[in-house]
Amino acid sequence: MDRLDTVAREHLLVLARTPRRRQELHDLGLGDPDLRRLVRRGHLRHHHGHYIDGRIDDQVAVIACARAAYPGSIISHFSAARLAGLSLWIDRGRSSAPPIEATWLTRPPTAQRNQRRPDIVVRRAGVTTVDVSRHVWLPVTGIARTVVDLARELPLREAIVTVDHALRTGTATRDELVAVADRQQRWPGILRARSAIDLGNARSESALESIARAVFVAAGLPTPVLQAQFFDGFSWMPERVDFWWPQFRTVGEADGLAKYEADSAEERRQRMRRSHRRDQRLSDRGVELVHFGWEDVITPRSDLVARLRAAFARGASRPTDHPTWRLAPVARAHVA
């Protein structure tokens, strides 16, 4: 940049705000050695045959350059979800897992064909004006459209993570998701998407909880209450449980290991003690308590469903009175 004259520098700063081809920069008098030097020093980024201002966020730069290679395309699917801060979870163990780190684009149905490679995935589909939003200057599918596109693309237990997150953060409503699904009523995967929308719940507070609910549905378990709170005879207990089957007096707790992580061994011990005391207070309410983690919901041979059914049988046979409970107040989450 320091070797450019003032006019060329000013033109480059303006041009490079959006992706530019090599020839456009040659027209400013920049040769290939100049471009290589500018990329090396971080003044420019180079992706997908285009150059862009090096001060732009790298994720945005990659996506913008990929879109520039396909004029008229709209950023969609996983790329739109990342830009919007939507939660995603993909089972990396399945052989057909999509390349979520690629740039995903949607082009008009008149485009030649779909395309899928490790760095760019192009889908052909109609996009209405209500389906389009903006991220800085880039056209992207709106959140409701993005969520439904992903729900058509993914198995239920992966799609439900994004559906729940959109509902929990209020960035999309169920009515908005249904409206998008209605516009896509004959599209591939739409029945799968509708199942995810129907199952979606704004009270699901983590990816683990969302995936667990998909496991419960697949196993034919009754639908649990989410985020319940118990009365101890004097006041409502501070404990809020993830899943509650009142007819079976059974509580399910989805425990990621992060709840025990701490900077010191002493703090980890304190967290474990607090967790044990919490379990004791819940047990005093006369309920069955089943803890489970990530391995229990993603491992094919998991015994989680059997453990829950056994707890249901024990809870249903308890002779004591049922505990008093309510839906706990839940604070709305925010998109990161």
Short mmCIF file of C-alpha atoms in Angstrom, two decimals:
data_model
loop_
_atom_site.label_atom_id
_atom_site.label_comp_id
_atom_site.label_asym_id
_atom_site.label_seq_id
_atom_site.Cartn_x
_atom_site.Cartn_y
_atom_site.Cartn_z
CA MET A 1 0.00 0.00 0.00
CA ASP A 2 2.89 2.35 0.83
CA ARG A 3 4.27 2.06 -2.74
CA LEU A 4 1.03 3.22 -4.38
CA ASP A 5 0.53 6.80 -5.44
CA THR A 6 -2.23 8.75 -3.70
CA VAL A 7 -4.82 8.39 -6.48
CA ALA A 8 -4.29 4.63 -6.85
CA ARG A 9 -4.43 4.17 -3.09
CA GLU A 10 -7.73 6.04 -2.80
CA HIS A 11 -9.25 4.13 -5.70
CA LEU A 12 -8.10 0.82 -4.22
CA LEU A 13 -9.63 1.62 -0.82
CA VAL A 14 -12.97 2.37 -2.48
CA LEU A 15 -12.93 -0.55 -4.90
CA ALA A 16 -11.85 -3.16 -2.38
CA ARG A 17 -14.80 -2.53 -0.06
CA THR A 18 -16.53 -5.18 -2.15
CA PRO A 19 -14.93 -8.11 -4.03
CA ARG A 20 -13.00 -7.23 -7.17
CA ARG A 21 -11.46 -9.30 -9.91
CA ARG A 22 -7.77 -9.14 -10.74
CA GLN A 23 -8.35 -7.22 -13.96
CA GLU A 24 -10.13 -4.38 -12.15
CA LEU A 25 -7.09 -3.89 -9.94
CA HIS A 26 -4.76 -4.16 -12.94
CA ASP A 27 -6.71 -1.26 -14.40
CA LEU A 28 -5.52 0.82 -11.43
CA GLY A 29 -1.97 0.10 -12.47
CA LEU A 30 -1.39 -2.71 -9.98
CA GLY A 31 0.63 -5.64 -11.25
CA ASP A 32 0.57 -9.18 -9.92
CA PRO A 33 3.66 -8.55 -7.71
CA ASP A 34 1.79 -5.58 -6.17
CA LEU A 35 -1.27 -7.74 -5.47
CA ARG A 36 0.80 -10.51 -3.91
CA ARG A 37 2.55 -7.98 -1.70
CA LEU A 38 -0.75 -6.38 -0.61
CA VAL A 39 -2.20 -9.80 0.26
CA ARG A 40 0.97 -10.81 2.11
CA ARG A 41 0.86 -7.62 4.20
CA GLY A 42 -2.84 -8.04 4.96
CA HIS A 43 -4.04 -4.99 3.03
CA LEU A 44 -6.08 -7.27 0.74
CA ARG A 45 -7.61 -10.72 1.09
CA HIS A 46 -7.82 -13.09 -1.86
CA HIS A 47 -10.55 -15.73 -2.07
CA HIS A 48 -12.34 -17.44 -4.95
CA GLY A 49 -10.60 -15.36 -7.60
CA HIS A 50 -11.52 -12.04 -5.99
CA TYR A 51 -9.73 -9.43 -3.88
CA ILE A 52 -11.30 -7.57 -0.97
CA ASP A 53 -10.24 -5.10 1.72
CA GLY A 54 -8.06 -6.87 4.30
CA ARG A 55 -9.77 -5.04 7.15
CA ILE A 56 -13.02 -6.92 6.55
CA ASP A 57 -13.77 -9.84 8.86
CA ASP A 58 -12.29 -12.99 7.34
CA GLN A 59 -15.54 -14.98 7.46
CA VAL A 60 -17.42 -12.18 5.72
CA ALA A 61 -14.58 -11.77 3.20
CA VAL A 62 -14.64 -15.46 2.22
CA ILE A 63 -18.43 -15.50 1.87
CA ALA A 64 -18.50 -12.23 -0.06
CA CYS A 65 -15.85 -13.41 -2.54
CA ALA A 66 -17.63 -16.73 -3.06
CA ARG A 67 -20.89 -14.91 -3.76
CA ALA A 68 -19.12 -12.60 -6.23
CA ALA A 69 -18.11 -15.70 -8.18
CA TYR A 70 -21.83 -16.49 -8.64
CA PRO A 71 -23.53 -13.20 -9.58
CA GLY A 72 -27.16 -12.91 -8.49
CA SER A 73 -26.79 -15.52 -5.74
CA ILE A 74 -28.00 -15.10 -2.16
CA ILE A 75 -26.12 -16.31 0.91
CA SER A 76 -28.13 -19.07 2.51
CA HIS A 77 -28.24 -22.23 4.63
CA PHE A 78 -25.23 -22.68 6.92
CA SER A 79 -23.50 -19.49 5.81
CA ALA A 80 -26.59 -17.39 6.54
CA ALA A 81 -26.97 -19.17 9.90
CA ARG A 82 -23.38 -18.37 10.89
CA LEU A 83 -23.74 -14.71 9.93
CA ALA A 84 -26.98 -14.51 11.95
CA GLY A 85 -25.44 -16.22 15.00
CA LEU A 86 -27.86 -19.16 14.92
CA SER A 87 -26.92 -22.28 16.85
CA LEU A 88 -25.88 -25.25 14.70
CA TRP A 89 -25.10 -28.86 15.55
CA ILE A 90 -24.06 -31.48 13.02
CA ASP A 91 -23.32 -35.12 13.80
CA ARG A 92 -19.81 -35.36 12.40
CA GLY A 93 -19.99 -39.13 12.67
CA ARG A 94 -22.47 -39.59 9.84
CA SER A 95 -21.02 -40.21 6.40
CA SER A 96 -23.33 -37.76 4.63
CA ALA A 97 -22.64 -34.78 6.88
CA PRO A 98 -22.82 -31.57 4.80
CA PRO A 99 -19.76 -29.29 4.41
CA ILE A 100 -20.96 -26.66 6.85
CA GLU A 101 -17.73 -24.63 6.65
CA ALA A 102 -18.28 -24.10 2.92
CA THR A 103 -20.03 -21.00 1.60
CA TRP A 104 -23.66 -21.88 0.86
CA LEU A 105 -25.48 -19.91 -1.83
CA THR A 106 -28.92 -20.01 -3.41
CA ARG A 107 -29.38 -19.12 -7.09
CA PRO A 108 -32.57 -18.77 -9.14
CA PRO A 109 -34.19 -21.99 -10.42
CA THR A 110 -33.11 -21.01 -13.94
CA ALA A 111 -29.43 -21.47 -13.01
CA GLN A 112 -27.74 -24.42 -14.69
CA ARG A 113 -27.43 -26.86 -11.79
CA ASN A 114 -26.80 -27.38 -8.11
CA GLN A 115 -23.17 -27.53 -7.13
CA ARG A 116 -21.40 -29.04 -4.14
CA ARG A 117 -17.71 -28.96 -3.42
CA PRO A 118 -15.73 -28.60 -0.17
CA ASP A 119 -15.62 -24.79 -0.28
CA ILE A 120 -18.84 -23.77 -2.08
CA VAL A 121 -22.34 -25.29 -2.20
CA VAL A 122 -24.87 -23.80 -4.60
CA ARG A 123 -28.59 -24.62 -4.44
CA ARG A 124 -31.21 -23.63 -7.01
CA ALA A 125 -34.46 -22.36 -5.49
CA GLY A 126 -36.93 -19.53 -5.65
CA VAL A 127 -36.47 -16.74 -3.11
CA THR A 128 -39.23 -14.19 -2.47
CA THR A 129 -38.53 -10.66 -1.29
CA VAL A 130 -39.81 -11.51 2.21
CA ASP A 131 -37.17 -14.25 2.39
CA VAL A 132 -34.25 -11.84 1.89
CA SER A 133 -32.40 -9.82 4.50
CA ARG A 134 -29.03 -8.03 4.61
CA HIS A 135 -25.77 -8.59 6.43
CA VAL A 136 -23.82 -5.38 5.87
CA TRP A 137 -24.11 -5.07 2.06
CA LEU A 138 -24.60 -8.79 1.43
CA PRO A 139 -28.01 -10.31 0.55
CA VAL A 140 -28.78 -13.25 2.84
CA THR A 141 -31.83 -15.37 3.47
CA GLY A 142 -33.80 -14.11 6.47
CA ILE A 143 -33.73 -16.10 9.67
CA ALA A 144 -37.06 -17.88 9.18
CA ARG A 145 -36.11 -18.89 5.62
CA THR A 146 -32.64 -19.97 6.78
CA VAL A 147 -34.05 -22.13 9.58
CA VAL A 148 -36.52 -23.88 7.26
CA ASP A 149 -33.86 -24.42 4.57
CA LEU A 150 -31.65 -26.11 7.17
CA ALA A 151 -34.56 -28.15 8.50
CA ARG A 152 -35.15 -29.47 4.98
CA GLU A 153 -31.45 -30.28 4.64
CA LEU A 154 -30.82 -31.96 8.01
CA PRO A 155 -32.10 -34.91 10.04
CA LEU A 156 -34.57 -33.99 12.78
CA ARG A 157 -32.16 -34.22 15.71
CA GLU A 158 -29.77 -31.77 14.00
CA ALA A 159 -32.39 -29.38 12.65
CA ILE A 160 -34.20 -29.08 15.98
CA VAL A 161 -31.14 -27.39 17.53
CA THR A 162 -31.46 -24.44 15.14
CA VAL A 163 -35.27 -24.35 15.28
CA ASP A 164 -35.24 -24.21 19.09
CA HIS A 165 -32.56 -21.52 19.13
CA ALA A 166 -34.49 -19.29 16.74
CA LEU A 167 -37.66 -19.68 18.82
CA ARG A 168 -35.81 -19.19 22.13
CA THR A 169 -34.09 -15.99 21.00
CA GLY A 170 -37.23 -14.64 19.36
CA THR A 171 -35.43 -14.15 16.04
CA ALA A 172 -38.17 -16.19 14.35
CA THR A 173 -41.65 -17.16 15.45
CA ARG A 174 -43.41 -20.43 14.80
CA ASP A 175 -45.88 -18.63 12.53
CA GLU A 176 -43.00 -17.25 10.46
CA LEU A 177 -41.45 -20.71 10.12
CA VAL A 178 -44.80 -22.21 9.12
CA ALA A 179 -45.30 -19.44 6.54
CA VAL A 180 -41.94 -20.28 4.93
CA ALA A 181 -42.76 -23.99 4.97
CA ASP A 182 -46.09 -23.25 3.30
CA ARG A 183 -44.29 -21.45 0.48
CA GLN A 184 -42.03 -24.50 0.09
CA GLN A 185 -44.80 -27.09 0.34
CA ARG A 186 -43.62 -29.19 -2.63
CA TRP A 187 -39.88 -28.82 -2.04
CA PRO A 188 -37.56 -31.70 -1.14
CA GLY A 189 -37.35 -32.33 2.62
CA ILE A 190 -40.36 -30.19 3.52
CA LEU A 191 -42.06 -32.93 5.56
CA ARG A 192 -38.89 -33.28 7.62
CA ALA A 193 -38.82 -29.50 8.09
CA ARG A 194 -42.44 -29.43 9.24
CA SER A 195 -41.67 -32.12 11.82
CA ALA A 196 -38.84 -29.98 13.19
CA ILE A 197 -41.07 -26.91 13.33
CA ASP A 198 -43.81 -28.86 15.14
CA LEU A 199 -41.29 -30.16 17.68
CA GLY A 200 -39.60 -26.78 18.18
CA ASN A 201 -39.83 -25.36 21.69
CA ALA A 202 -38.64 -21.96 22.91
CA ARG A 203 -38.11 -23.40 26.41
CA SER A 204 -35.34 -25.73 25.25
CA GLU A 205 -32.19 -24.10 26.59
CA SER A 206 -29.29 -25.95 24.96
CA ALA A 207 -28.34 -28.06 21.97
CA LEU A 208 -28.13 -31.10 24.25
CA GLU A 209 -31.71 -30.58 25.43
CA SER A 210 -32.93 -30.15 21.85
CA ILE A 211 -31.23 -33.33 20.63
CA ALA A 212 -32.53 -35.26 23.64
CA ARG A 213 -36.09 -34.33 22.74
CA ALA A 214 -35.57 -35.71 19.24
CA VAL A 215 -34.33 -38.94 20.85
CA PHE A 216 -37.44 -39.07 23.04
CA VAL A 217 -39.69 -38.65 19.97
CA ALA A 218 -37.85 -41.37 18.03
CA ALA A 219 -38.24 -43.75 20.98
CA GLY A 220 -41.94 -43.01 21.36
CA LEU A 221 -41.59 -41.56 24.86
CA PRO A 222 -44.29 -39.20 26.15
CA THR A 223 -43.65 -35.50 25.65
CA PRO A 224 -42.01 -33.98 28.74
CA VAL A 225 -42.63 -30.59 30.31
CA LEU A 226 -39.62 -28.30 29.84
CA GLN A 227 -38.15 -26.18 32.65
CA ALA A 228 -40.35 -27.13 35.61
CA GLN A 229 -39.99 -25.86 39.18
CA PHE A 230 -41.13 -27.52 42.45
CA PHE A 231 -42.74 -26.22 45.64
CA ASP A 232 -41.12 -27.36 48.90
CA GLY A 233 -44.06 -26.48 51.18
CA PHE A 234 -42.83 -22.97 51.90
CA SER A 235 -41.66 -21.49 48.59
CA TRP A 236 -40.79 -22.34 45.03
CA MET A 237 -37.41 -24.04 44.93
CA PRO A 238 -34.69 -22.31 42.88
CA GLU A 239 -33.98 -25.58 41.04
CA ARG A 240 -35.35 -25.68 37.51
CA VAL A 241 -35.31 -29.09 35.85
CA ASP A 242 -34.76 -29.68 32.14
CA PHE A 243 -37.44 -32.35 31.62
CA TRP A 244 -40.38 -33.34 33.78
CA TRP A 245 -42.84 -36.18 33.21
CA PRO A 246 -45.48 -35.45 35.90
CA GLN A 247 -47.50 -38.60 35.18
CA PHE A 248 -44.40 -40.68 36.01
CA ARG A 249 -42.90 -38.37 38.65
CA THR A 250 -39.65 -38.44 36.68
CA VAL A 251 -37.11 -35.68 36.13
CA GLY A 252 -34.56 -35.78 33.31
CA GLU A 253 -31.45 -33.62 33.55
CA ALA A 254 -29.28 -32.97 30.48
CA ASP A 255 -25.80 -32.42 31.88
CA GLY A 256 -22.98 -31.23 29.70
CA LEU A 257 -19.56 -31.50 31.36
CA ALA A 258 -19.15 -27.72 31.14
CA LYS A 259 -21.22 -27.31 34.31
CA TYR A 260 -18.33 -28.81 36.31
CA GLU A 261 -15.51 -26.94 34.59
CA ALA A 262 -13.60 -24.44 36.75
CA ASP A 263 -10.19 -22.85 37.06
CA SER A 264 -9.24 -24.87 40.15
CA ALA A 265 -9.79 -28.33 41.57
CA GLU A 266 -11.39 -26.79 44.67
CA GLU A 267 -13.97 -24.92 42.60
CA ARG A 268 -14.75 -28.12 40.67
CA ARG A 269 -15.31 -29.95 43.96
CA GLN A 270 -17.61 -27.17 45.15
CA ARG A 271 -19.63 -27.36 41.97
CA MET A 272 -20.01 -31.11 42.36
CA ARG A 273 -21.11 -30.71 45.98
CA ARG A 274 -23.67 -28.09 44.96
CA SER A 275 -24.93 -30.46 42.27
CA HIS A 276 -25.27 -33.31 44.80
CA ARG A 277 -27.18 -31.11 47.26
CA ARG A 278 -29.45 -30.01 44.43
CA ASP A 279 -30.18 -33.63 43.56
CA GLN A 280 -31.00 -34.33 47.20
CA ARG A 281 -33.49 -31.45 47.35
CA LEU A 282 -35.18 -32.76 44.21
CA SER A 283 -35.24 -36.34 45.53
CA ASP A 284 -36.94 -35.04 48.69
CA ARG A 285 -39.89 -34.11 46.49
CA GLY A 286 -40.45 -37.80 45.79
CA VAL A 287 -39.34 -37.85 42.17
CA GLU A 288 -37.18 -40.15 40.09
CA LEU A 289 -34.08 -38.41 38.78
CA VAL A 290 -32.24 -39.44 35.59
CA HIS A 291 -29.05 -37.62 34.58
CA PHE A 292 -27.63 -37.97 31.08
CA GLY A 293 -25.00 -36.34 28.88
CA TRP A 294 -23.89 -36.03 25.28
CA GLU A 295 -22.79 -39.65 24.95
CA ASP A 296 -26.25 -40.81 26.03
CA VAL A 297 -28.06 -38.94 23.26
CA ILE A 298 -25.67 -39.44 20.34
CA THR A 299 -24.45 -43.01 20.91
CA PRO A 300 -26.62 -45.50 18.96
CA ARG A 301 -26.38 -48.18 21.69
CA SER A 302 -27.17 -45.81 24.54
CA ASP A 303 -29.31 -47.16 27.38
CA LEU A 304 -30.91 -43.75 28.05
CA VAL A 305 -34.39 -44.73 26.87
CA ALA A 306 -34.31 -47.93 28.93
CA ARG A 307 -33.21 -45.95 32.00
CA LEU A 308 -36.07 -43.50 31.52
CA ARG A 309 -38.64 -46.25 31.08
CA ALA A 310 -37.41 -47.92 34.28
CA ALA A 311 -37.67 -44.57 36.09
CA PHE A 312 -41.20 -44.12 34.73
CA ALA A 313 -42.20 -47.50 36.17
CA ARG A 314 -40.70 -46.69 39.59
CA GLY A 315 -42.20 -43.20 39.66
CA ALA A 316 -45.68 -44.34 38.67
CA SER A 317 -45.71 -46.87 41.53
CA ARG A 318 -44.77 -44.38 44.27
CA PRO A 319 -47.55 -44.24 46.90
CA THR A 320 -46.85 -40.69 48.10
CA ASP A 321 -48.62 -37.56 46.91
CA HIS A 322 -47.48 -35.97 43.67
CA PRO A 323 -45.22 -32.92 44.08
CA THR A 324 -46.55 -29.45 43.38
CA TRP A 325 -44.89 -27.94 40.32
CA ARG A 326 -45.16 -25.14 37.79
CA LEU A 327 -43.52 -23.95 34.60
CA ALA A 328 -40.50 -21.95 35.67
CA PRO A 329 -40.10 -18.39 34.38
CA VAL A 330 -37.54 -18.52 31.58
CA ALA A 331 -35.45 -15.54 30.56
CA ARG A 332 -35.20 -15.02 26.79
CA ALA A 333 -31.82 -15.79 25.32
CA HIS A 334 -30.02 -13.45 22.92
CA VAL A 335 -28.25 -14.16 19.66
CA ALA A 336 -24.48 -14.00 20.14
#
